[in-house]
mmCIF file of C-alpha atoms (C1' of nucleotides) in Angstrom:
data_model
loop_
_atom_site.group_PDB
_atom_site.id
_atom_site.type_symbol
_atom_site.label_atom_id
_atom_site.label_comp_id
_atom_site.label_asym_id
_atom_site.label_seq_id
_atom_site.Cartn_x
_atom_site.Cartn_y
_atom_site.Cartn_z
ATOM 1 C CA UNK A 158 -87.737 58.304 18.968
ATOM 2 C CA UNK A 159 -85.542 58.788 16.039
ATOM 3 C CA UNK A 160 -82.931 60.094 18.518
ATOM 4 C CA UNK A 161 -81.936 56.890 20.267
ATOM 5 C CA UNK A 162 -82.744 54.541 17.689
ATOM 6 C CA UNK A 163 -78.792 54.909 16.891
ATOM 7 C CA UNK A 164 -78.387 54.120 20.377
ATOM 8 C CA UNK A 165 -79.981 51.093 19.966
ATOM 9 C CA UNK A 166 -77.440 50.191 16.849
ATOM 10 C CA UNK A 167 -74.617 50.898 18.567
ATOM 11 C CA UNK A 168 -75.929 48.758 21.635
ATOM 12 C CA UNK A 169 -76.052 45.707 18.726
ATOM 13 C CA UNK A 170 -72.664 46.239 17.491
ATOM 14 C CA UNK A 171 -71.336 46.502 21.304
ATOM 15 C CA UNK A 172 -73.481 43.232 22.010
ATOM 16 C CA UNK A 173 -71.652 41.766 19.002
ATOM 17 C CA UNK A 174 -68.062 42.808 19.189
ATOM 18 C CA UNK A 175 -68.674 44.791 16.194
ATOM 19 C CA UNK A 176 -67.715 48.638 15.819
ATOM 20 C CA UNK A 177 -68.853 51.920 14.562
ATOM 21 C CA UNK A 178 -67.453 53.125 11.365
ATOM 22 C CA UNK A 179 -68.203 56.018 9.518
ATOM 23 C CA UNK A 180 -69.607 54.251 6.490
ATOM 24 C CA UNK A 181 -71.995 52.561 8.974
ATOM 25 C CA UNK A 182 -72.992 55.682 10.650
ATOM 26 C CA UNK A 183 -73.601 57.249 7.345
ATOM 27 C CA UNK A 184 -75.714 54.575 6.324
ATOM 28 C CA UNK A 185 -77.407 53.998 9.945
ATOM 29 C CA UNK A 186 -78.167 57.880 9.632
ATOM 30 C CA UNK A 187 -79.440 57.904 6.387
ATOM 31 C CA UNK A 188 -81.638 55.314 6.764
ATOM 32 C CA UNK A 189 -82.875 57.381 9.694
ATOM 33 C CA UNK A 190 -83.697 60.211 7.371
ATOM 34 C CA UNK A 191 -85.289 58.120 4.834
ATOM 35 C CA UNK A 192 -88.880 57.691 5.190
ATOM 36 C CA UNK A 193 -91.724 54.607 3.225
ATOM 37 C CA UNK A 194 -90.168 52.058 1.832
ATOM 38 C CA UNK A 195 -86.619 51.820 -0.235
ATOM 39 C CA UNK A 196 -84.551 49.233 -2.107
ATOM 40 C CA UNK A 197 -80.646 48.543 -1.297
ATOM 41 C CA UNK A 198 -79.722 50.163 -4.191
ATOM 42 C CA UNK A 199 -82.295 53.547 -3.383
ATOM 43 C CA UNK A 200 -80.524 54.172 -0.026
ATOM 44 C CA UNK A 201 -77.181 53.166 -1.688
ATOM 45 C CA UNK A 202 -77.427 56.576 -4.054
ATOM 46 C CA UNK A 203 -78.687 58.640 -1.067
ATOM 47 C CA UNK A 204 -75.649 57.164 0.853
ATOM 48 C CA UNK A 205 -73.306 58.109 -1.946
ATOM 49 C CA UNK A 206 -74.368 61.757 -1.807
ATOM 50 C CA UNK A 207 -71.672 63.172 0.128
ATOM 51 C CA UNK A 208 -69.997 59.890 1.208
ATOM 52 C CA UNK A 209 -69.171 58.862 -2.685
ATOM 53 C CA UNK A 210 -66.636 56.058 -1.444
ATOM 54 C CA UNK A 211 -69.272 54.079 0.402
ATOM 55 C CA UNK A 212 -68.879 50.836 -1.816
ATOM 56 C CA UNK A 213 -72.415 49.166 -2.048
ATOM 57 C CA UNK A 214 -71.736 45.708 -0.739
ATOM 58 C CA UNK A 215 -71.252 47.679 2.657
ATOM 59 C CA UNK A 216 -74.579 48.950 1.494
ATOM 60 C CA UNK A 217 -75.847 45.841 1.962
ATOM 61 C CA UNK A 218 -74.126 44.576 4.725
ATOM 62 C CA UNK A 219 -75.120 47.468 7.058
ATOM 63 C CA UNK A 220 -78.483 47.155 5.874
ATOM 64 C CA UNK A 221 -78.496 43.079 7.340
ATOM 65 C CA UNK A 222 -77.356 44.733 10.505
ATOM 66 C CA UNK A 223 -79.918 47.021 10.677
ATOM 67 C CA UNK A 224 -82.532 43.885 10.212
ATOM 68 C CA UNK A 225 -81.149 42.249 12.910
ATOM 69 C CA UNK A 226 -80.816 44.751 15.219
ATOM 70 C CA UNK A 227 -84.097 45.600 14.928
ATOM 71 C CA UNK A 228 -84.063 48.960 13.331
ATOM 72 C CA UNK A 229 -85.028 48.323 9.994
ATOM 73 C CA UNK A 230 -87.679 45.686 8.666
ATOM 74 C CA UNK A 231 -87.664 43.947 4.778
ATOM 75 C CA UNK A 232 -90.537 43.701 3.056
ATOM 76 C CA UNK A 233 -91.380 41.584 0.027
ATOM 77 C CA UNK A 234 -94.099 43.056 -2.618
ATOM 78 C CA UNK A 235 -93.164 40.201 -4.479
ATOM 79 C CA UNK A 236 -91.646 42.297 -7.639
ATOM 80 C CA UNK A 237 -88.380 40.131 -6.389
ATOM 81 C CA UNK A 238 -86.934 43.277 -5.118
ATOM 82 C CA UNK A 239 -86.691 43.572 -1.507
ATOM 83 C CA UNK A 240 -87.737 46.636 -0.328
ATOM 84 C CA UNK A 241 -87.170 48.351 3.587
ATOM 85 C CA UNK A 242 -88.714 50.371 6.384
ATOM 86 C CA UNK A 243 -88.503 51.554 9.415
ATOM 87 C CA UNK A 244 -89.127 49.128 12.485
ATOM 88 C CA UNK A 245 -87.876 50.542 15.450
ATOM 89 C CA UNK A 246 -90.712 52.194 18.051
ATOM 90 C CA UNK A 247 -93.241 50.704 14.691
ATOM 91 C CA UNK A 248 -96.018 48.411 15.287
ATOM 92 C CA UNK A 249 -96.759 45.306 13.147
ATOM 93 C CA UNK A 250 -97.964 46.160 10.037
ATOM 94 C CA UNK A 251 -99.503 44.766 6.588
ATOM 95 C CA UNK A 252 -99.610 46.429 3.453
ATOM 96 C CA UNK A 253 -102.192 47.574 0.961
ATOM 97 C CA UNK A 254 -100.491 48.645 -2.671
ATOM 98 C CA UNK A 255 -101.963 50.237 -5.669
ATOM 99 C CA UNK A 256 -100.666 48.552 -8.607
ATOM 100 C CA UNK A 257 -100.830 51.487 -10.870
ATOM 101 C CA UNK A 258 -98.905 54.231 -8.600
ATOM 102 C CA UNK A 259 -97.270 52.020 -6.139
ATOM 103 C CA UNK A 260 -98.621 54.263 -3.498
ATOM 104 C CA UNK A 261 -98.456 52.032 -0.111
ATOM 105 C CA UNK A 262 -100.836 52.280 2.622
ATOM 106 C CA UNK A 263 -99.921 50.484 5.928
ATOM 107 C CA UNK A 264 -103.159 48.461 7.402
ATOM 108 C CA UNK A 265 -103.773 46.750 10.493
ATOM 109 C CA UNK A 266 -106.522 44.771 11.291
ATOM 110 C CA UNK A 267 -107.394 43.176 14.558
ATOM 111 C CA UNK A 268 -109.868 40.347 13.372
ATOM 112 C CA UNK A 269 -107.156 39.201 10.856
ATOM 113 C CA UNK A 270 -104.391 39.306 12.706
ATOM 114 C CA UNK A 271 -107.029 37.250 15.349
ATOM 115 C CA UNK A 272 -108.222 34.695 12.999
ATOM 116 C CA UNK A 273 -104.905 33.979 11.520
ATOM 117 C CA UNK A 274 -103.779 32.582 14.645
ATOM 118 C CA UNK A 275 -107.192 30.853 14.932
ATOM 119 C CA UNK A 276 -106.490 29.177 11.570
ATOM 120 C CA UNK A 277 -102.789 28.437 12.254
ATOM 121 C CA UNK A 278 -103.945 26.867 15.410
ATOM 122 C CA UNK A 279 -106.497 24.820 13.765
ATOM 123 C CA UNK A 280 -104.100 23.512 11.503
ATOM 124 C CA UNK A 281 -101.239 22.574 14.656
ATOM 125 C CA UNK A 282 -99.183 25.166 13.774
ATOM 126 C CA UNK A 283 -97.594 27.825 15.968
ATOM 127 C CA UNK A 284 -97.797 30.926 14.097
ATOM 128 C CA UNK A 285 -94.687 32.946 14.181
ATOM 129 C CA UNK A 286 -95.062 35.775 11.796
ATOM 130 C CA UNK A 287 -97.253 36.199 8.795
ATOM 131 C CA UNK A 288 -96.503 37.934 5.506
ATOM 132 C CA UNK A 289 -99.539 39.976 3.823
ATOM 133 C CA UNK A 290 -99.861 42.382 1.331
ATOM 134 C CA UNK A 291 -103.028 43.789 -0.375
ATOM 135 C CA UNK A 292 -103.328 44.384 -4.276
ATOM 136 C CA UNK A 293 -105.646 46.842 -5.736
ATOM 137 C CA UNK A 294 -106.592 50.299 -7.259
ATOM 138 C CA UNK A 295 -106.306 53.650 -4.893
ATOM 139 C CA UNK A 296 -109.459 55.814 -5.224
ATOM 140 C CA UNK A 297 -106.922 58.692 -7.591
ATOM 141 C CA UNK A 298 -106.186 55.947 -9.739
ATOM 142 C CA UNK A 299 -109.625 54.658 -10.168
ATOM 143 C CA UNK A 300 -110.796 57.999 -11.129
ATOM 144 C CA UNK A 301 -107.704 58.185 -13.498
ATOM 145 C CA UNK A 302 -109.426 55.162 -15.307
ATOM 146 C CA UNK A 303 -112.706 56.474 -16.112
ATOM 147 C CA UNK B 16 -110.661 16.981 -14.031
ATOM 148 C CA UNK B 17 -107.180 16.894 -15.014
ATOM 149 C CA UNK B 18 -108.012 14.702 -17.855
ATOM 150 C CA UNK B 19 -109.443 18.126 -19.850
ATOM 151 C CA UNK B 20 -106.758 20.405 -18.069
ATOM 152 C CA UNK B 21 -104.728 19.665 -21.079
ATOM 153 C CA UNK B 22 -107.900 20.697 -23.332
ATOM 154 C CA UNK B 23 -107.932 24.079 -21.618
ATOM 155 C CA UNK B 24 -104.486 24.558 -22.446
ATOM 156 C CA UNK B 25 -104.945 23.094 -26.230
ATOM 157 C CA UNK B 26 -107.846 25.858 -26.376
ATOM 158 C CA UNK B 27 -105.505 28.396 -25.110
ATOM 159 C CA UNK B 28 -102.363 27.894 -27.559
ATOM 160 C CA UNK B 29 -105.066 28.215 -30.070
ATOM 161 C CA UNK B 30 -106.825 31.604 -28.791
ATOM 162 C CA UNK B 31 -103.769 32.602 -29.380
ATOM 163 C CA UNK B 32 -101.964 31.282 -32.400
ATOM 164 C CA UNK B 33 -99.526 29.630 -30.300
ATOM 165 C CA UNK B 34 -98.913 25.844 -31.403
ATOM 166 C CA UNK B 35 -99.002 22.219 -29.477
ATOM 167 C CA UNK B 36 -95.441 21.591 -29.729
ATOM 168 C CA UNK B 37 -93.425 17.761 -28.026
ATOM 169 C CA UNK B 38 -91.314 19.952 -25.599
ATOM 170 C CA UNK B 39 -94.826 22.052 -24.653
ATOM 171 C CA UNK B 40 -96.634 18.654 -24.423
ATOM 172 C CA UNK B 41 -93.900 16.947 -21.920
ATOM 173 C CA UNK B 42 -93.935 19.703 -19.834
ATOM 174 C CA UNK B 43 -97.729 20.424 -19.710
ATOM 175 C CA UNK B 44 -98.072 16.593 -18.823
ATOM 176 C CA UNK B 45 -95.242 16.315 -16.436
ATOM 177 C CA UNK B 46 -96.467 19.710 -14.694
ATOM 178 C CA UNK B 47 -99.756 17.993 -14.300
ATOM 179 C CA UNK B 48 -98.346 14.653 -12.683
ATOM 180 C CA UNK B 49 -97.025 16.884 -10.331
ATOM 181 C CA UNK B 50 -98.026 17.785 -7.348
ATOM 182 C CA UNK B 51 -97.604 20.336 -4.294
ATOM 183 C CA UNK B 52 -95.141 23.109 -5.031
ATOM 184 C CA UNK B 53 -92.382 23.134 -6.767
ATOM 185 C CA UNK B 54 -89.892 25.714 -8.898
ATOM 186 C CA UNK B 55 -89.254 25.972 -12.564
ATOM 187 C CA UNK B 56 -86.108 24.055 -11.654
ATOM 188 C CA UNK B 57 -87.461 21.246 -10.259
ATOM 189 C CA UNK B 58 -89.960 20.928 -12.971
ATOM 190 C CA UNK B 59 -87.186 21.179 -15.542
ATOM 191 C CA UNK B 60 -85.397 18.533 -13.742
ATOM 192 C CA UNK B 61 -88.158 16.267 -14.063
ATOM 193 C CA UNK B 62 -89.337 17.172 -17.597
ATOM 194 C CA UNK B 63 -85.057 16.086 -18.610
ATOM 195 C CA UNK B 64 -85.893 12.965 -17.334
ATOM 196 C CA UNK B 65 -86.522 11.129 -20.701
ATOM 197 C CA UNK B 66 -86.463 14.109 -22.278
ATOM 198 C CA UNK B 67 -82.617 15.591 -21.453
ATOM 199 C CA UNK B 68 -82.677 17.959 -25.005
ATOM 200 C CA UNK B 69 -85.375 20.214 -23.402
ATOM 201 C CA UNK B 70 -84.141 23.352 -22.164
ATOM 202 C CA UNK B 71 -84.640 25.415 -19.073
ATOM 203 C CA UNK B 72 -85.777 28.469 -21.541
ATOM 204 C CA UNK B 73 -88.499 26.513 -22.851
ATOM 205 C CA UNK B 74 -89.720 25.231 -19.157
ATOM 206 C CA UNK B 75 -89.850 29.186 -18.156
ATOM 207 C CA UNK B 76 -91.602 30.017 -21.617
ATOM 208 C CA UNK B 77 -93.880 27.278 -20.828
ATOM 209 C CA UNK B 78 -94.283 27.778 -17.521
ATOM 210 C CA UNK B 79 -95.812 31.196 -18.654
ATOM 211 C CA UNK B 80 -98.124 30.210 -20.510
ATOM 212 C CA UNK B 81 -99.281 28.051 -18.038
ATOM 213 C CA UNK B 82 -100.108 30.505 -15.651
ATOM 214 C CA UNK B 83 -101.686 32.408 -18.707
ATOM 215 C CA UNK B 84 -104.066 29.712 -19.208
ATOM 216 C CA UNK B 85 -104.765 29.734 -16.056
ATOM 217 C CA UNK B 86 -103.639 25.573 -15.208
ATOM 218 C CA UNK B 87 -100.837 27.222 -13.209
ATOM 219 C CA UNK B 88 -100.878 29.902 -10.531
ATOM 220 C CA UNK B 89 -97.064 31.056 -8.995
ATOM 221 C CA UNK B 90 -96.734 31.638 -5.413
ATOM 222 C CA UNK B 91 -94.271 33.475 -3.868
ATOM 223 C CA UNK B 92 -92.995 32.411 -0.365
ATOM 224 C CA UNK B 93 -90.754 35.295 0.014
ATOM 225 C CA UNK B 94 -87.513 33.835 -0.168
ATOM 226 C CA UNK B 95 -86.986 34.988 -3.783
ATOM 227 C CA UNK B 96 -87.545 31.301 -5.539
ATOM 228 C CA UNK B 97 -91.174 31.399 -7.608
ATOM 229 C CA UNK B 98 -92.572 28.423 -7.080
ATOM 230 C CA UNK B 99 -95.997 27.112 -8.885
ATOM 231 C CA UNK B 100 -98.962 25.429 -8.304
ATOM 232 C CA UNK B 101 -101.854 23.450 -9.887
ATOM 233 C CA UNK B 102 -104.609 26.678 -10.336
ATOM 234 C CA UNK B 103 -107.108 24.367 -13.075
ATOM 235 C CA UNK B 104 -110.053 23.913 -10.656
ATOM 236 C CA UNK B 105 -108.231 24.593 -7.533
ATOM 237 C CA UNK B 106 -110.625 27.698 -5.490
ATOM 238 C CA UNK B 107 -108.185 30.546 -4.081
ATOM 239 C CA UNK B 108 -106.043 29.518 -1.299
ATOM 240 C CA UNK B 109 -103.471 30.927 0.695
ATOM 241 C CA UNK B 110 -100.318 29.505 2.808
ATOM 242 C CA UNK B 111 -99.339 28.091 6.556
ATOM 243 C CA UNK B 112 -95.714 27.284 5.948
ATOM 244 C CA UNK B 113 -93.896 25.545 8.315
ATOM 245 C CA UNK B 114 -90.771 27.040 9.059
ATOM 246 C CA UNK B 115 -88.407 24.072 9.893
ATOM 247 C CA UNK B 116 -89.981 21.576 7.307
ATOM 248 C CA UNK B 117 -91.126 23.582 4.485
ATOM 249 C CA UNK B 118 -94.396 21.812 5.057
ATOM 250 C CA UNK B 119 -96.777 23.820 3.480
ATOM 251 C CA UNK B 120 -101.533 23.989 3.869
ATOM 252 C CA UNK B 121 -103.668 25.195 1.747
ATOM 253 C CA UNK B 122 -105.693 27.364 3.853
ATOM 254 C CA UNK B 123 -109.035 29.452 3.169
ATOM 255 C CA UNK B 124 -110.956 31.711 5.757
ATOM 256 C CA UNK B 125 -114.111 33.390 4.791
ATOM 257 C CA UNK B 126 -113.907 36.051 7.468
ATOM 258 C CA UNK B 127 -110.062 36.911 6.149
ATOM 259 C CA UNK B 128 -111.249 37.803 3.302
ATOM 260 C CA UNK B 129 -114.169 39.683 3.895
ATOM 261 C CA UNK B 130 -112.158 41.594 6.332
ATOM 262 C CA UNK B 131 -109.621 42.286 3.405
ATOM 263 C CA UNK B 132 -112.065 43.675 0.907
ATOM 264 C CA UNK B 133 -113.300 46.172 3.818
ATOM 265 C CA UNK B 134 -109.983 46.909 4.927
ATOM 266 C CA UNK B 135 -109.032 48.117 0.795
ATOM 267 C CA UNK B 136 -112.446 49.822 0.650
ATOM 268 C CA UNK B 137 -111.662 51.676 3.544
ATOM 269 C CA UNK B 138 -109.077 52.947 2.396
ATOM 270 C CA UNK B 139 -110.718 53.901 -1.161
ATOM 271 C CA UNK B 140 -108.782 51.104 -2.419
ATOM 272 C CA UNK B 141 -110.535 48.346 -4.920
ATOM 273 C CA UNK B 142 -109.090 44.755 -4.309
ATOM 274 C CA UNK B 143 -107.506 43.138 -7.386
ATOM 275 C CA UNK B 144 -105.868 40.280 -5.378
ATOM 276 C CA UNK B 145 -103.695 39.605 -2.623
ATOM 277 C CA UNK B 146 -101.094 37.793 -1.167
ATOM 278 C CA UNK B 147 -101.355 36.019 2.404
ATOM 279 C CA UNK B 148 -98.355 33.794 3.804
ATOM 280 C CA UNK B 149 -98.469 32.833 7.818
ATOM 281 C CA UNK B 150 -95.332 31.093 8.750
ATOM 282 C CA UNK B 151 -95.233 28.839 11.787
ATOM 283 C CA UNK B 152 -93.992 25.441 12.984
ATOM 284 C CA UNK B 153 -96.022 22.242 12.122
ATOM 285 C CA UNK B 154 -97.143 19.898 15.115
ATOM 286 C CA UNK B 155 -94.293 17.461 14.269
ATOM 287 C CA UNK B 156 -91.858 20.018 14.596
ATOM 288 C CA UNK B 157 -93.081 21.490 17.649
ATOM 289 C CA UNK B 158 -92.871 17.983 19.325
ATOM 290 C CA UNK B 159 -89.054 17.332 18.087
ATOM 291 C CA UNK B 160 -88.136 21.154 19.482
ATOM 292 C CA UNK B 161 -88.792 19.572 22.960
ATOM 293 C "C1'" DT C 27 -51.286 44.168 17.138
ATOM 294 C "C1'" DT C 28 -55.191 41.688 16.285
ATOM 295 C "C1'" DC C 29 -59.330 41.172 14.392
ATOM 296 C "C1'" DT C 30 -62.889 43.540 11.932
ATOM 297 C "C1'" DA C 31 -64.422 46.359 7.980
ATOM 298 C "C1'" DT C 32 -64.026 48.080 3.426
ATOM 299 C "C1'" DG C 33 -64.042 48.499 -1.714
ATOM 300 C "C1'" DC C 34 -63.662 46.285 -5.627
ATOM 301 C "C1'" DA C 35 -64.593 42.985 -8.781
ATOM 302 C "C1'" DA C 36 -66.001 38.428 -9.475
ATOM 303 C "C1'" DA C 37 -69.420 35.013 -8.370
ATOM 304 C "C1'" DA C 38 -73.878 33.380 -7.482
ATOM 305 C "C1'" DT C 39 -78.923 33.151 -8.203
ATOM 306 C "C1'" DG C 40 -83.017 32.958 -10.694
ATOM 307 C "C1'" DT C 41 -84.923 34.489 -14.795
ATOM 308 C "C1'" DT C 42 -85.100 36.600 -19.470
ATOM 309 C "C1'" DT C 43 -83.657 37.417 -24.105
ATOM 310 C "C1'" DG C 44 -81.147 37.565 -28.839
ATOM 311 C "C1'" DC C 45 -80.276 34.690 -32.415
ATOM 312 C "C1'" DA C 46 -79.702 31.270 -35.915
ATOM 313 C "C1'" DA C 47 -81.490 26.895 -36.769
ATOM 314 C "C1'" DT C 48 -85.662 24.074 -36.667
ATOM 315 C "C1'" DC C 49 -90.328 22.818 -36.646
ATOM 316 C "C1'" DA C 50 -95.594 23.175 -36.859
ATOM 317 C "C1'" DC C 51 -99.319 24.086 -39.673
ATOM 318 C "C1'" DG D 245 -93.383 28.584 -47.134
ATOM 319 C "C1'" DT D 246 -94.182 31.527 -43.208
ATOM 320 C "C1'" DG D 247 -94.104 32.496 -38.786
ATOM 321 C "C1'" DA D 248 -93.778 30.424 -34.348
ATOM 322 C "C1'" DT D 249 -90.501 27.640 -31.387
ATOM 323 C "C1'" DT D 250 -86.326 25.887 -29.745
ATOM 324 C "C1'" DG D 251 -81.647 25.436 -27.469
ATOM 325 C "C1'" DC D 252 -77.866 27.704 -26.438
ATOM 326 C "C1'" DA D 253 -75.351 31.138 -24.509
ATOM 327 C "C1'" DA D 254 -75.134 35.641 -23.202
ATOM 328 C "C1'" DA D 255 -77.547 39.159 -20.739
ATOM 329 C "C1'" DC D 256 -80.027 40.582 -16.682
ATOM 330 C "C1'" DA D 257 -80.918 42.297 -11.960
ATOM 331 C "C1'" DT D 258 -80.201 41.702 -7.327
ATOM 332 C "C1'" DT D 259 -77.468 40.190 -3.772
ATOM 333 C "C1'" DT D 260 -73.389 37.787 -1.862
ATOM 334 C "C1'" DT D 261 -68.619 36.725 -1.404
ATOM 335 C "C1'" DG D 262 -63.280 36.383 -1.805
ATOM 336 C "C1'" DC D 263 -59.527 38.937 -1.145
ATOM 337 C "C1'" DA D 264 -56.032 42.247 -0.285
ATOM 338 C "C1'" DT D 265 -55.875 46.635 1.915
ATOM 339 C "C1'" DA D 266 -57.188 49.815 5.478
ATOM 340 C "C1'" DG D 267 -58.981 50.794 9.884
ATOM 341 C "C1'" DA D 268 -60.833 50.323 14.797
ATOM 342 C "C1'" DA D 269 -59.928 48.980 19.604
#
DNA sequence: TTCTATGCAAAATGTTTGCAATCAC
DNA sequence: GTGATTGCAAACATTTTGCATAGAA
C-alpha cells in the first residue's frame, strides 16, 4: 500500500505542474515511515536527520501538499497544535484520547456516523465532514490512579 | 436566569479570594449581553466600547475565570480561533456549522452520546468529555449553490 | 530559459506573561 | 497596608510569507 502511495504524490504534483525535489521526497518518504500521529515540527527533526538542510517552512509546505493530495490527513485535539496521520488506503476515523498519556485509539462507529447525518439532515444541513474526538482515562491510567 | 449569573460569578471571585473589580464587572456584563459565539477579540472589542482603557490581557484573564466559574464554556471549531459561549444554565451541546456562512446549531442527540460512552468503555476508556463538530451547508446556502 | 522551489529570517496570529504602578478590601 | 489586579509591552508557540538564490524541466 505504502509502495504506491508515492505514486500517488507524484501523480498530484504532475496534475499540478509541480515537481519532485529531493527535499520533498525526503519528506514524502519520511512521512511514509512515520507511523500515529505527529506535529510539523516532530516530522521536521526526523526530516533533518540525514537531510540537515531541509529548512522547515518546506516542512510545512510539503506537508499542505500531502493534505491535498490526499496522503496525509490533519487532525485537531484541540491543544492548538495540529497534529497528522496517515490517510491514504485509511478509512474515516474518530478519535478516543487519554488525557493523562495521550495514548490515541482510533474508533469508528456506525450508529454515529448514521445519526449524525440524521441530525444534520434534520436541521437542513448537508453534512460534509464531521470532526470528533473522545476525552477520557485509558484502563493503565485508571489503574495508575488508584 | 442571567439576572443571578453575575451572583455565581460574585460567589466564585470570592471562593477564591479573587476581587469584583470595574474592568471584571464590564466584561462579565458585556459577556452576558452577548450572545452566540464569539472570540476574546470580539468581546474585547465590545467591552472598549465605553470602556477603551481596558486591555486585551485583562479580557483573556477574565475570560478565564469565566470558564472557571463555569458562566463560560470555549469551543473550539478547529480553525485555531477559541471562541466562547454562554455555559450558566445552558445543558451540553455540540455543533452543525455551516461551512459557507459560519452559521452555527446547537445540537443534542441522546443516542450520540450513549453510543460515545460505550464506544470509550469498550475500549477500557472512562469518558471525561468530548468534543463533536459536524460541518455542512445550511438550507440557505444549499439553495444559492444552485 | 522560464518558472518553481528553497532557506532564511521576518511577519503574522492568537494567547500568555513579567513587571511596575494601581487598586480593592 | 497587603496582596491582588491592571495595562503595557515583550515573550510565546505555531504557522505563513517575502525575497533573493538555487534548481527542475
Amino acid at each position: 500500500m505504502s509502495k504506491n502511495a508515492e505514486g500517488v504524490f507524484l501523480e498530484y504534483l504532475d496534475a499540478n505542474a509541480l515537481s519532485m525535489t529531493p527535499q520533498r521526497k525526503r519528506i514524502v518518504e519520511t512521512f511514509l515511515e512515520t507511523e500515529h500521529h505527529f506535529s510539523a515540527e516532530q516530522l521536521g527533526q526526523l526530516v533533518k536527520q540525514g537531510a540537515p538542510d531541509i529548512g522547515q517552512a518546506t516542512v510545512y509546505r510539503t506537508l499542505k501538499l500531502l493534505v491535498e493530495s490526499g496522503l496525509a490527513a490533519s487532525v485537531d485535539f484541540g491543544d492548538g497544535i495540529t497534529l497528522y496521520e496517515h490517510a491514504y488506503g485509511h478509512a474515516h476515523h474518530d478519535h478516543l484520547v487519554c488525557m493523562k498519556c495521550g495514548v490515541k485509539v482510533e474508533i469508528y462507529d456506525a450508529s454515529i456516523e448514521a445519526r449524525q447525518e440524521e441530525v444534520a439532515i434534520a436541521h437542513g444541513y448537508t453534512l460534509t465532514r464531521h470532526h470528533m474526538c473522545l476525552f477520557g482515562l485509558c484502563a493503565a491510567c485508571q489503574a495508575k490512579e488508584k
